[in-house]
Amino acid sequence: MANNFSTLRSNLSEMAMALHGYSQAQQLELYPLSSSQVCYVGTWMGRIVKWLHEFWRKIKSFVAEVPSIFLNQTVEYIIHNVFEQAVHQVYEARQKRLLGQIKCIEKAQELVPSQEERERQLGRYLAHIAKEWRGMGPELLNDATRTFHQVLQEPQINECEQATCRKLITHFHSATHFFWKLFAKERYSHLRTPLEEALQTPSHLLCDQTLYRSLRKEQHAIDLEGILQHPIPHGALSKIQRANSMTLQEKEELKQWIQKLNEQHAAVSIGQFESVLKGIIESMHIQGQANYSLSMLLHALDQLGCALVQQEDPKHMDWREGLQPGMQLACNGRVFVLGAQLSPFKAINDEYKIFAIEGHPNWVVKIANNRLKALMEGEKIKDASAHWGIHPARIVENIGNDPTHPIHGLDVNGQCLIVERLWNCLADHEWGSHEARLGIEDEKIASVLANHLYCQHQWKASSQNLSCAHLLFDSEGVLRSSRFLKKGPDDYHAWERLCYEAAKNNAAVLAYLMHVSKLSEHPVAYYYREAIEHTLQTGNTNFLGQRQPIGYEDRVYLERAEALCLEAKAMREACVKHLQSHWRRQGWYNYRQEDQLRNLAYGRLLAAYRKHPTAGILPLALQEAVIEQLEDAHAALQANRFLPPVSQDILAYYEEQFQQNMRRNRLIMNEGEN
């Protein structure tokens, strides 16, 4: 068969070159060398071959009659006999690979389908084939039925046959793709006309775009397996929604596949990856998993760390960067006019471009850096566990004018999303509360943020792309994220920084966030407090030799503890020096009272640190407040800077706020399960 494909490749390459050269020559420069071979004569080599062939025919004509060869007949033979026969053979190989995938899924899930289920599978399989090959007649459908029963009745997957199918499909695409795409893609319609006119009988297979795409999809899967040097783990992928049901071997196979995808991401295009995923979904649907969708699969792969889902697609980015205010953009057939660009202009890491929409002040349109990302994030919105308590901006449920026929704001092809517009930013919010018990409005906002942080450290995962600048309020005053969160490793420092940034020097809000999020009870917080209190009491840093918290043995925590202890030691010395200087100026200093002076400074500093909500952040204001207290023995703690010791009533208030969050979380999770 490879030899036949070699002849087919030669003929189709000559035809393709002739079609590409037609616009200059205004004629199809093909010459029939035989009843089954053509030659492009638009090059000097082709003209030499033509001259030699005609010369040889003249010599032969002296001794025997040489039959005439007509170009139309040769083209008819190549297309209707050689090419179409090859398509039939390769499509059968495509069927066997598809059925092999179904068999792999059933093996992984330990399924033994009943006769009734097999009949339902056959119905779905034949419907799928009829959709791919629209001109398939009864005879071919009967052949497909025989192939279905033959492959699925075998006790084991025939690996030798699967390898033969891979080779057959690869040889076919190598021979035909350069030529066939001229007839299967609309942008080449101006090139194919001359050959269509040369064919007395039109070839339906040649212009069948769905058939072309289905075979290309199969080749993309084979190419991906070749790039990764790893088979697609259909069995593990069939269980990706139920990871707990995977065997250790399946988990390892899936992990290795994703790892190889990440390593070879530059060699895999987004279009190729999408094609492969759609092929996986087709096999799942035929097998019987009707709820298996592209968006679900993308979301699951993203959760497992597949970098391709987030990767820029150069073609999509070229189109996106050409969008300007005043241009039109379609979403599921509804056309909008773009308003002002709302997203910042970035040279790198430009995940989204966001525009206002003229005539719709409460909506914005978001365009991701690839189409798969938009589809995946449409699924992510439905997953309550993916938001860690702060939901992203809602996708508009109906962007149409007719309420009885709603048009969803997520484009079916992932081109864009239309979401509600978020207005005021948390970074610009001014907290009005200055007591431990927050006001109603401040409590409502701080509760959401505290719950968000609690969910992160409970699930041992932190968001890699969240800051107060990305947290905004919707039209109802609900705090939402303008970005879909990226899951990263748990990071106590990031959580503490977010609390500090959000509180904006408001000690009441900072204490609320740290206590209600339970970050104040985090193992790293305890570790830091013990180390710093030891240094503040003794001036030594030998506590650093103590073991780090279990699960947080990373060197970054040890290095931070070292830095904090050095800061604490410097604060001790600064407070003592300032107190000595101040007492001298006041005439109070007596060297016999040096120990009393030092104990006073150390004690006040230790007390101030214990009242400070963040264990791992020692702000300069802490030292300044202690110095102010030391200068004036009668000075109270500065208002709204350092709170009095936390009373049992306030701790009970924090606990009640935490329990309210837990009740809301359970309600949301139950709704998601239902």
XYZ file of C-alpha atoms in Angstrom:
674
model
C 0.000 0.000 0.000
C 2.931 2.342 0.721
C 4.052 1.913 -2.913
C 0.544 2.830 -4.141
C 0.622 5.888 -1.900
C 3.964 6.819 -3.408
C 2.371 6.857 -6.879
C -0.618 8.762 -5.517
C 1.671 11.298 -3.853
C 3.537 11.851 -7.100
C 0.348 12.463 -9.088
C -1.344 14.692 -6.531
C 1.796 16.762 -6.038
C 1.977 17.403 -9.780
C -1.718 18.366 -9.829
C -1.328 20.696 -6.844
C 1.616 22.476 -8.444
C -0.358 22.864 -11.666
C -3.295 24.383 -9.776
C -1.042 26.810 -7.928
C 0.563 27.830 -11.207
C -2.731 28.181 -13.078
C -3.248 31.886 -12.305
C -0.030 32.781 -14.122
C -0.322 30.398 -17.070
C -4.124 30.668 -17.561
C -4.151 26.984 -18.421
C -3.722 23.749 -16.503
C -0.142 22.770 -17.299
C -0.558 19.040 -16.797
C 0.694 16.455 -19.229
C -0.488 12.800 -19.181
C 2.505 10.465 -19.142
C 0.223 7.423 -19.086
C -3.342 6.501 -18.257
C -2.405 6.695 -14.558
C 0.381 9.280 -14.391
C 0.515 13.055 -14.932
C 3.334 15.551 -14.965
C 3.394 19.294 -14.248
C 5.089 21.039 -17.170
C 5.290 24.516 -15.640
C 8.956 23.988 -14.722
C 11.980 23.307 -16.910
C 12.295 19.792 -15.459
C 8.654 19.072 -16.282
C 9.105 20.327 -19.823
C 12.162 18.091 -20.291
C 10.162 15.077 -19.049
C 7.333 15.960 -21.447
C 9.779 16.360 -24.384
C 11.506 13.038 -23.632
C 8.159 11.277 -23.273
C 6.857 12.603 -26.603
C 10.158 11.762 -28.287
C 9.926 8.191 -27.000
C 6.301 7.882 -28.197
C 7.315 8.986 -31.699
C 10.059 6.382 -31.821
C 7.632 3.674 -30.656
C 5.063 4.766 -33.243
C 7.411 3.615 -36.033
C 7.182 0.018 -34.891
C 3.716 -0.183 -33.287
C 0.546 1.744 -32.820
C 0.745 3.954 -29.736
C -2.630 4.502 -28.052
C -3.660 8.091 -27.418
C -3.624 9.389 -23.868
C -6.093 12.066 -22.841
C -5.536 14.297 -19.827
C -9.183 14.205 -18.736
C -9.229 10.421 -18.650
C -5.996 10.267 -16.667
C -7.243 12.792 -14.131
C -10.538 10.872 -13.862
C -8.648 7.647 -13.157
C -6.346 9.194 -10.534
C -9.180 10.870 -8.639
C -11.998 8.324 -8.947
C -9.921 5.178 -8.746
C -6.634 5.737 -6.950
C -7.542 8.629 -4.625
C -11.051 7.477 -3.681
C -9.887 3.905 -3.123
C -7.196 5.231 -0.774
C -9.807 7.277 1.103
C -11.927 4.153 1.645
C -8.945 2.194 2.969
C -7.822 4.958 5.291
C -11.303 5.625 6.624
C -11.575 1.964 7.560
C -8.298 2.368 9.466
C -9.787 5.445 11.125
C -12.799 3.353 12.218
C -10.574 0.664 13.717
C -8.620 3.226 15.724
C -11.841 4.788 16.990
C -13.224 1.404 18.015
C -9.899 0.559 19.655
C -10.259 3.694 21.780
C -13.761 2.633 22.825
C -12.419 -0.785 23.758
C -9.664 0.880 25.799
C -12.257 2.981 27.673
C -14.373 -0.089 28.460
C -11.327 -1.979 29.677
C -10.310 0.873 31.995
C -13.814 1.142 33.420
C -14.223 -2.638 33.612
C -17.415 -2.495 31.573
C -19.065 -5.502 29.962
C -21.835 -3.960 27.827
C -25.032 -5.919 27.380
C -26.391 -6.749 23.937
C -28.858 -3.868 24.234
C -26.078 -1.425 25.115
C -23.988 -2.709 22.184
C -26.904 -1.995 19.872
C -27.196 1.524 21.258
C -23.453 1.991 20.782
C -23.766 0.749 17.207
C -26.528 3.278 16.572
C -24.353 6.120 17.918
C -21.371 4.824 15.953
C -23.238 4.652 12.626
C -24.774 8.091 13.229
C -21.289 9.449 13.850
C -19.930 7.876 10.661
C -22.863 9.148 8.613
C -22.151 12.625 9.952
C -18.467 12.384 9.029
C -19.006 10.808 5.585
C -22.224 12.287 4.305
C -22.236 10.394 1.044
C -21.731 6.962 2.596
C -24.126 4.447 1.046
C -25.780 1.320 2.510
C -22.920 -0.935 1.428
C -20.340 1.105 3.314
C -22.596 1.303 6.367
C -22.853 -2.493 6.325
C -19.056 -2.699 6.174
C -18.869 -0.306 9.138
C -21.286 -2.510 11.096
C -19.129 -5.587 10.449
C -16.010 -3.690 11.516
C -17.776 -2.549 14.705
C -18.680 -6.089 15.777
C -15.339 -7.521 14.679
C -13.180 -5.095 16.685
C -15.308 -4.921 19.839
C -15.836 -8.684 20.047
C -12.097 -9.354 20.177
C -10.954 -10.137 23.744
C -7.892 -7.884 23.497
C -6.936 -4.772 21.549
C -4.994 -5.868 18.469
C -1.875 -3.712 18.892
C -0.361 -4.956 15.630
C -3.468 -3.929 13.689
C -3.524 -0.558 15.466
C 0.106 0.053 14.443
C -0.745 -0.836 10.827
C -3.636 1.641 10.912
C -1.328 4.382 12.190
C 1.139 3.785 9.366
C -1.619 3.668 6.755
C -3.133 6.979 7.886
C 0.277 8.659 8.072
C 1.266 7.499 4.556
C -2.099 8.655 3.219
C -1.797 12.155 4.657
C 1.756 12.481 3.477
C 0.538 11.636 -0.028
C -2.691 13.643 -0.155
C -2.763 16.573 2.262
C -0.996 19.149 0.082
C -3.500 18.445 -2.697
C -6.695 17.619 -0.785
C -6.714 20.807 1.288
C -7.197 22.798 -1.936
C -10.649 21.210 -2.244
C -11.556 20.952 1.448
C -10.816 24.540 2.484
C -12.834 27.451 1.163
C -9.890 29.817 0.971
C -8.505 27.742 -1.924
C -11.746 27.717 -3.926
C -10.216 29.902 -6.661
C -7.469 27.316 -7.257
C -9.525 24.163 -7.649
C -11.849 25.313 -10.446
C -9.602 24.192 -13.370
C -9.384 20.617 -12.091
C -13.106 20.469 -11.329
C -13.733 21.438 -14.955
C -11.353 18.707 -16.119
C -13.380 16.071 -14.250
C -16.325 14.822 -16.282
C -17.803 13.227 -13.131
C -17.497 15.346 -9.952
C -15.852 13.677 -6.968
C -17.972 14.005 -3.850
C -15.170 12.674 -1.664
C -12.756 15.284 -2.933
C -14.967 18.162 -1.751
C -16.270 16.526 1.440
C -15.012 18.895 4.131
C -16.308 16.852 7.077
C -14.556 13.726 5.815
C -11.349 15.689 5.299
C -11.526 17.107 8.829
C -12.243 13.717 10.401
C -9.177 12.153 8.780
C -7.064 15.199 9.654
C -8.222 14.821 13.238
C -6.968 11.249 13.246
C -3.626 12.342 11.834
C -3.330 15.054 14.501
C -3.746 12.378 17.185
C -1.049 10.230 15.563
C 1.246 13.249 15.240
C 0.757 14.104 18.914
C 1.616 10.563 19.954
C 4.750 10.824 17.836
C 5.783 14.185 19.299
C 5.275 13.003 22.872
C 6.462 9.442 22.259
C 3.541 8.485 24.465
C 0.090 7.100 23.602
C -3.008 9.109 24.461
C -4.268 7.629 27.777
C -7.907 7.167 26.773
C -8.643 4.948 29.765
C -7.398 7.483 32.316
C -9.040 10.377 30.473
C -12.373 8.567 30.602
C -12.155 8.761 34.410
C -10.865 12.320 34.652
C -14.127 13.520 36.211
C -13.789 10.815 38.868
C -10.103 10.888 39.701
C -10.661 8.726 42.784
C -11.692 5.819 40.550
C -8.347 5.810 38.709
C -5.825 3.103 39.444
C -2.292 4.119 40.413
C -1.116 3.071 36.948
C -3.747 5.246 35.253
C -2.854 8.222 37.432
C 0.793 7.790 36.531
C -0.006 7.471 32.810
C -2.059 10.663 32.891
C 0.612 12.474 34.894
C 3.323 11.445 32.415
C 1.171 12.448 29.436
C 0.538 15.928 30.863
C 4.203 16.263 31.799
C 5.248 15.420 28.233
C 2.644 17.862 26.876
C 4.187 20.592 29.010
C 7.707 19.669 27.924
C 6.774 19.670 24.227
C 4.262 22.543 24.321
C 6.185 24.538 21.719
C 5.834 21.676 19.209
C 2.064 21.298 19.685
C -0.243 23.938 18.238
C -3.485 24.906 19.963
C -5.417 23.859 16.843
C -3.813 20.420 16.836
C -4.468 19.994 20.561
C -8.120 20.995 20.131
C -8.506 18.508 17.286
C -7.105 15.694 19.440
C -9.375 16.552 22.363
C -12.426 16.574 20.109
C -11.451 13.115 18.881
C -11.253 11.898 22.487
C -14.709 13.312 23.189
C -16.173 11.573 20.129
C -14.979 8.187 21.364
C -16.408 8.933 24.837
C -19.808 9.853 23.403
C -20.008 6.740 21.230
C -19.017 4.594 24.213
C -21.878 6.113 26.203
C -20.499 9.019 28.255
C -22.934 11.640 26.991
C -21.945 14.277 29.592
C -18.295 14.256 28.576
C -17.610 17.680 27.003
C -14.698 19.695 25.650
C -15.078 22.394 28.299
C -15.149 19.777 31.076
C -12.041 18.057 29.726
C -10.188 21.372 29.382
C -11.074 22.366 32.934
C -9.907 19.016 34.311
C -6.618 19.191 32.384
C -6.051 22.748 33.585
C -6.611 21.623 37.177
C -3.966 18.937 36.642
C -1.445 21.505 35.423
C -1.663 21.171 31.635
C 0.085 24.324 30.373
C -1.284 24.049 26.826
C -4.714 25.223 27.969
C -3.194 28.574 28.987
C -0.759 28.873 26.067
C -1.037 31.674 23.510
C -2.345 30.709 20.086
C -0.450 32.833 17.503
C -3.304 32.792 14.960
C -5.889 33.782 17.549
C -3.576 36.458 18.960
C -3.031 37.982 15.500
C -6.792 38.277 15.088
C -7.272 39.598 18.620
C -4.579 42.256 18.363
C -6.286 43.608 15.265
C -9.455 44.434 17.213
C -10.000 48.142 17.840
C -12.801 50.273 19.333
C -15.564 50.786 16.785
C -15.043 47.397 15.127
C -17.725 44.706 15.088
C -17.442 41.408 16.951
C -19.866 38.479 16.755
C -20.732 36.227 19.696
C -22.930 33.235 18.830
C -24.265 35.136 15.835
C -25.081 38.341 17.744
C -22.989 41.269 16.472
C -21.739 43.981 18.828
C -19.719 47.166 18.353
C -16.608 47.364 20.510
C -16.239 50.320 22.841
C -13.126 51.510 24.649
C -10.433 49.016 25.570
C -10.557 48.444 29.337
C -7.653 46.050 29.797
C -4.138 47.506 30.135
C -1.807 47.356 27.164
C 0.766 44.646 27.785
C 3.672 43.324 25.777
C 3.862 40.008 27.656
C 1.483 37.814 29.667
C -1.458 39.464 27.950
C -4.037 36.860 28.919
C -7.119 38.904 28.077
C -8.154 41.856 26.018
C -11.278 43.506 27.400
C -13.543 45.995 25.649
C -16.633 47.891 26.649
C -19.661 47.276 24.418
C -21.457 50.184 22.828
C -25.086 50.322 23.893
C -24.519 47.919 26.823
C -22.840 49.823 29.683
C -23.144 46.908 32.136
C -21.423 44.357 29.872
C -17.858 43.871 28.696
C -16.391 41.458 26.171
C -13.314 39.410 27.094
C -11.072 37.778 24.509
C -8.611 35.221 25.875
C -5.206 34.403 24.407
C -6.627 31.201 22.898
C -10.104 29.863 22.177
C -9.761 26.792 24.396
C -9.153 28.968 27.428
C -12.478 30.748 27.019
C -14.320 27.417 26.719
C -12.515 26.026 29.744
C -13.313 29.062 31.855
C -16.967 28.825 30.915
C -16.881 25.429 32.641
C -14.791 26.761 35.503
C -17.501 29.252 36.450
C -19.824 26.307 37.211
C -17.266 24.664 39.519
C -17.723 26.126 43.001
C -14.471 24.558 44.227
C -12.464 26.394 41.554
C -13.207 29.873 42.913
C -12.129 29.481 46.541
C -15.115 31.502 47.667
C -14.772 34.474 45.287
C -16.685 34.031 42.075
C -15.570 35.600 38.804
C -17.697 38.037 36.844
C -20.859 36.286 35.645
C -21.286 35.386 31.990
C -24.360 37.111 30.575
C -27.038 34.440 30.203
C -28.880 36.131 27.343
C -27.175 38.592 25.006
C -30.080 38.472 22.558
C -33.214 40.566 22.370
C -35.700 37.692 22.657
C -36.139 36.248 26.188
C -37.796 33.125 24.769
C -34.714 32.292 22.661
C -31.722 33.231 24.829
C -28.244 33.556 23.331
C -25.507 32.684 25.811
C -22.593 35.055 26.356
C -19.932 32.356 25.903
C -19.212 31.942 22.216
C -19.522 28.278 21.208
C -16.162 28.455 19.432
C -14.421 30.160 22.347
C -13.884 33.369 20.409
C -15.035 35.598 23.283
C -17.042 35.870 26.497
C -19.538 38.582 27.345
C -19.626 39.122 31.096
C -21.112 41.575 33.542
C -19.063 44.697 34.074
C -17.388 45.117 37.452
C -17.015 48.633 38.725
C -15.358 49.639 42.004
C -12.059 48.006 42.933
C -11.255 46.637 46.392
C -7.908 48.437 46.210
C -9.843 51.741 46.194
C -12.244 50.766 48.975
C -12.055 52.817 52.157
C -12.818 50.813 55.272
C -15.131 52.637 57.645
C -14.714 50.366 60.677
C -12.228 51.120 63.461
C -13.495 48.712 66.104
C -12.913 44.977 66.340
C -16.529 44.342 65.392
C -16.724 45.572 61.840
C -19.608 47.554 60.423
C -22.176 45.697 58.327
C -20.793 46.760 54.929
C -17.161 46.173 55.875
C -18.050 42.842 57.451
C -19.817 41.727 54.264
C -16.721 42.452 52.162
C -14.127 41.171 54.631
C -16.109 37.963 55.179
C -15.910 37.049 51.489
C -12.174 37.722 51.367
C -11.511 35.794 54.599
C -13.484 32.821 53.283
C -11.518 32.966 50.036
C -8.237 32.722 51.959
C -9.543 29.959 54.215
C -10.581 27.854 51.210
C -7.131 28.253 49.703
C -5.137 27.043 52.686
C -7.650 24.277 53.429
C -7.196 22.915 49.901
C -3.442 23.593 50.058
C -3.500 25.663 46.891
C -3.012 29.376 46.409
C -4.104 31.546 43.534
C -1.137 32.644 41.448
C -2.781 35.691 39.899
C -4.906 37.348 42.557
C -4.417 40.784 44.060
C -6.694 43.511 45.355
C -6.465 45.138 41.925
C -8.350 42.150 40.458
C -11.118 42.166 43.067
C -14.047 44.390 42.150
C -17.671 44.868 43.113
C -20.553 44.033 40.806
C -23.699 46.121 40.446
C -25.161 44.452 43.565
C -22.091 45.174 45.698
C -20.868 41.553 45.657
C -17.094 41.129 45.611
C -15.953 39.277 42.499
C -12.724 38.538 40.669
C -12.021 40.045 37.268
C -9.736 37.081 36.560
C -10.178 33.344 36.588
C -7.887 32.076 39.296
C -4.824 29.980 38.547
C -4.150 27.171 40.956
C -0.655 27.119 42.413
C 1.120 25.560 45.401
C 0.039 26.727 48.852
C 1.850 29.912 49.844
C 1.353 31.334 53.338
C 3.308 34.464 52.446
C 0.971 35.284 49.551
C -2.101 34.867 51.766
C -0.668 37.085 54.480
C 0.387 39.748 51.967
C -3.118 39.810 50.493
C -4.592 40.391 53.974
C -2.127 43.181 54.621
C -2.715 44.770 51.230
C -6.505 44.579 51.541
C -6.600 46.000 55.089
C -4.780 49.192 54.031
C -3.314 49.841 57.512
C -6.679 49.244 59.196
C -5.806 47.067 62.191
C -9.423 46.056 62.827
C -9.871 44.752 59.288
C -6.460 43.066 59.306
C -7.262 41.259 62.561
C -10.638 40.175 61.160
C -9.095 38.786 57.978
C -6.363 36.876 59.797
C -8.686 35.368 62.424
C -11.757 34.567 60.305
C -9.584 33.055 57.554
C -7.859 30.966 60.253
C -4.490 32.152 58.962
C -3.709 33.197 62.532
C -3.848 29.468 63.397
C -1.794 28.332 60.425
C 1.247 26.158 61.284
C 3.581 28.654 59.608
C 2.092 31.503 61.661
C 2.753 29.556 64.879
C 6.288 28.794 63.710
C 7.027 32.452 62.980
C 5.485 33.665 66.244
C 7.517 31.251 68.356
C 10.735 32.210 66.555
C 10.132 35.977 66.734
C 8.903 35.975 70.339
C 11.998 34.010 71.323
C 14.191 36.616 69.631
C 12.297 39.557 71.165
C 12.636 38.018 74.634
C 16.251 36.850 74.454
C 17.850 38.614 71.521
C 18.970 35.225 70.208
C 18.054 33.489 66.959
C 18.868 29.956 68.110
C 15.165 29.009 67.847
C 15.781 28.691 64.100
C 17.278 25.286 64.781
C 13.823 24.003 65.685
C 12.018 21.787 63.201
C 9.756 23.486 60.655
C 6.026 22.641 60.549
C 5.153 19.320 58.918
C 4.259 19.917 55.293
C 6.060 23.271 55.251
C 9.693 22.192 55.259
C 10.435 24.334 52.206
C 13.555 26.451 52.644
C 11.614 29.608 51.803
C 9.928 29.453 55.220
C 13.221 28.971 57.045
C 14.770 31.893 55.170
C 11.773 34.087 55.991
C 11.989 33.109 59.664
C 15.695 34.036 59.662
C 14.915 37.422 58.121
C 12.100 38.055 60.612
C 14.316 37.198 63.577
C 16.976 39.602 62.334
C 14.306 42.299 61.934
C 13.053 41.603 65.457
C 16.583 41.795 66.839
C 17.141 45.129 65.086
C 13.840 46.445 66.488
C 14.953 45.491 70.023
C 18.147 47.465 69.669
C 16.421 50.440 68.032
C 13.830 50.675 70.807
C 16.481 50.471 73.545
C 18.682 53.113 71.923
C 15.769 55.461 71.432
C 14.619 54.988 75.034
C 18.144 55.602 76.356
C 18.425 58.793 74.331
C 14.987 60.001 75.375
C 15.592 59.316 79.098
C 18.910 61.161 78.939
C 17.244 64.226 77.429
C 14.595 64.111 80.134
C 17.159 63.625 82.865
C 15.689 60.279 83.848
C 18.579 58.010 82.834
C 20.570 56.173 85.466
C 22.966 53.439 84.420
C 21.860 51.421 87.422
C 18.410 51.270 85.795
C 19.743 49.915 82.479
C 18.229 46.470 83.011
C 14.897 48.020 83.949
C 15.011 50.177 80.806
C 15.783 47.235 78.574
C 13.108 45.032 80.111
C 10.597 47.821 79.612
C 11.517 48.202 75.933
C 11.566 44.449 75.265
C 8.307 43.906 77.098
C 6.478 46.674 75.246
C 7.797 45.411 71.896
C 6.810 41.824 72.674
C 3.328 42.918 73.782
C 2.881 44.975 70.614
C 3.939 42.043 68.406
C 1.523 39.679 70.149
C -1.303 42.107 69.411
C -0.242 42.479 65.777
C -2.379 40.200 63.519
C 0.251 39.111 60.961
C 2.884 36.728 62.284
C 5.154 37.021 59.270
C 5.062 40.775 58.641
C 6.882 43.192 60.963
C 5.967 46.663 59.747
C 8.063 49.674 60.721
C 4.898 51.109 62.278
C 5.180 48.440 64.969
C 8.505 49.840 66.129
C 7.292 53.431 65.831
C 4.221 52.735 67.970
C 6.320 51.113 70.693
C 8.704 54.086 70.698
C 5.766 56.473 71.099
C 4.527 54.461 74.064
C 7.977 54.437 75.624
C 8.288 58.212 75.284
C 5.022 58.812 77.094
C 4.119 56.338 79.763
C 0.580 57.684 79.732
C 0.039 57.337 75.952
C -2.586 54.813 74.947
C -2.169 52.550 72.022
C -2.568 54.528 68.833
C -6.151 54.470 67.507
C -6.660 52.090 64.576
C -3.015 50.992 64.557
C -2.668 48.379 67.255
C -5.667 46.892 68.964
C -5.899 46.022 72.645
C -5.486 42.363 73.501
C -8.107 40.250 71.783
C -10.874 39.523 74.286
C -12.860 36.319 74.472
C -15.905 38.195 73.173
C -14.027 39.263 70.064
C -12.657 35.750 69.525
C -16.221 34.458 69.759
C -17.241 37.075 67.178
C -14.502 35.901 64.813
C -15.558 32.268 65.310
C -19.196 33.084 64.552
C -18.136 34.861 61.365
C -16.094 31.800 60.400
C -19.026 29.446 61.020
C -21.290 31.632 58.863
C -18.817 31.233 56.018
C -18.756 27.466 56.511
C -22.552 27.291 56.318
C -22.532 29.275 53.078
C -19.811 27.028 51.660
C -21.784 23.863 52.418
C -24.877 25.340 50.830
C -22.973 26.277 47.654
C -21.298 22.859 47.402
C -24.627 21.066 47.883
C -26.202 23.178 45.143
C -23.276 22.311 42.858
C -23.726 18.580 43.482
C -27.446 18.799 42.756
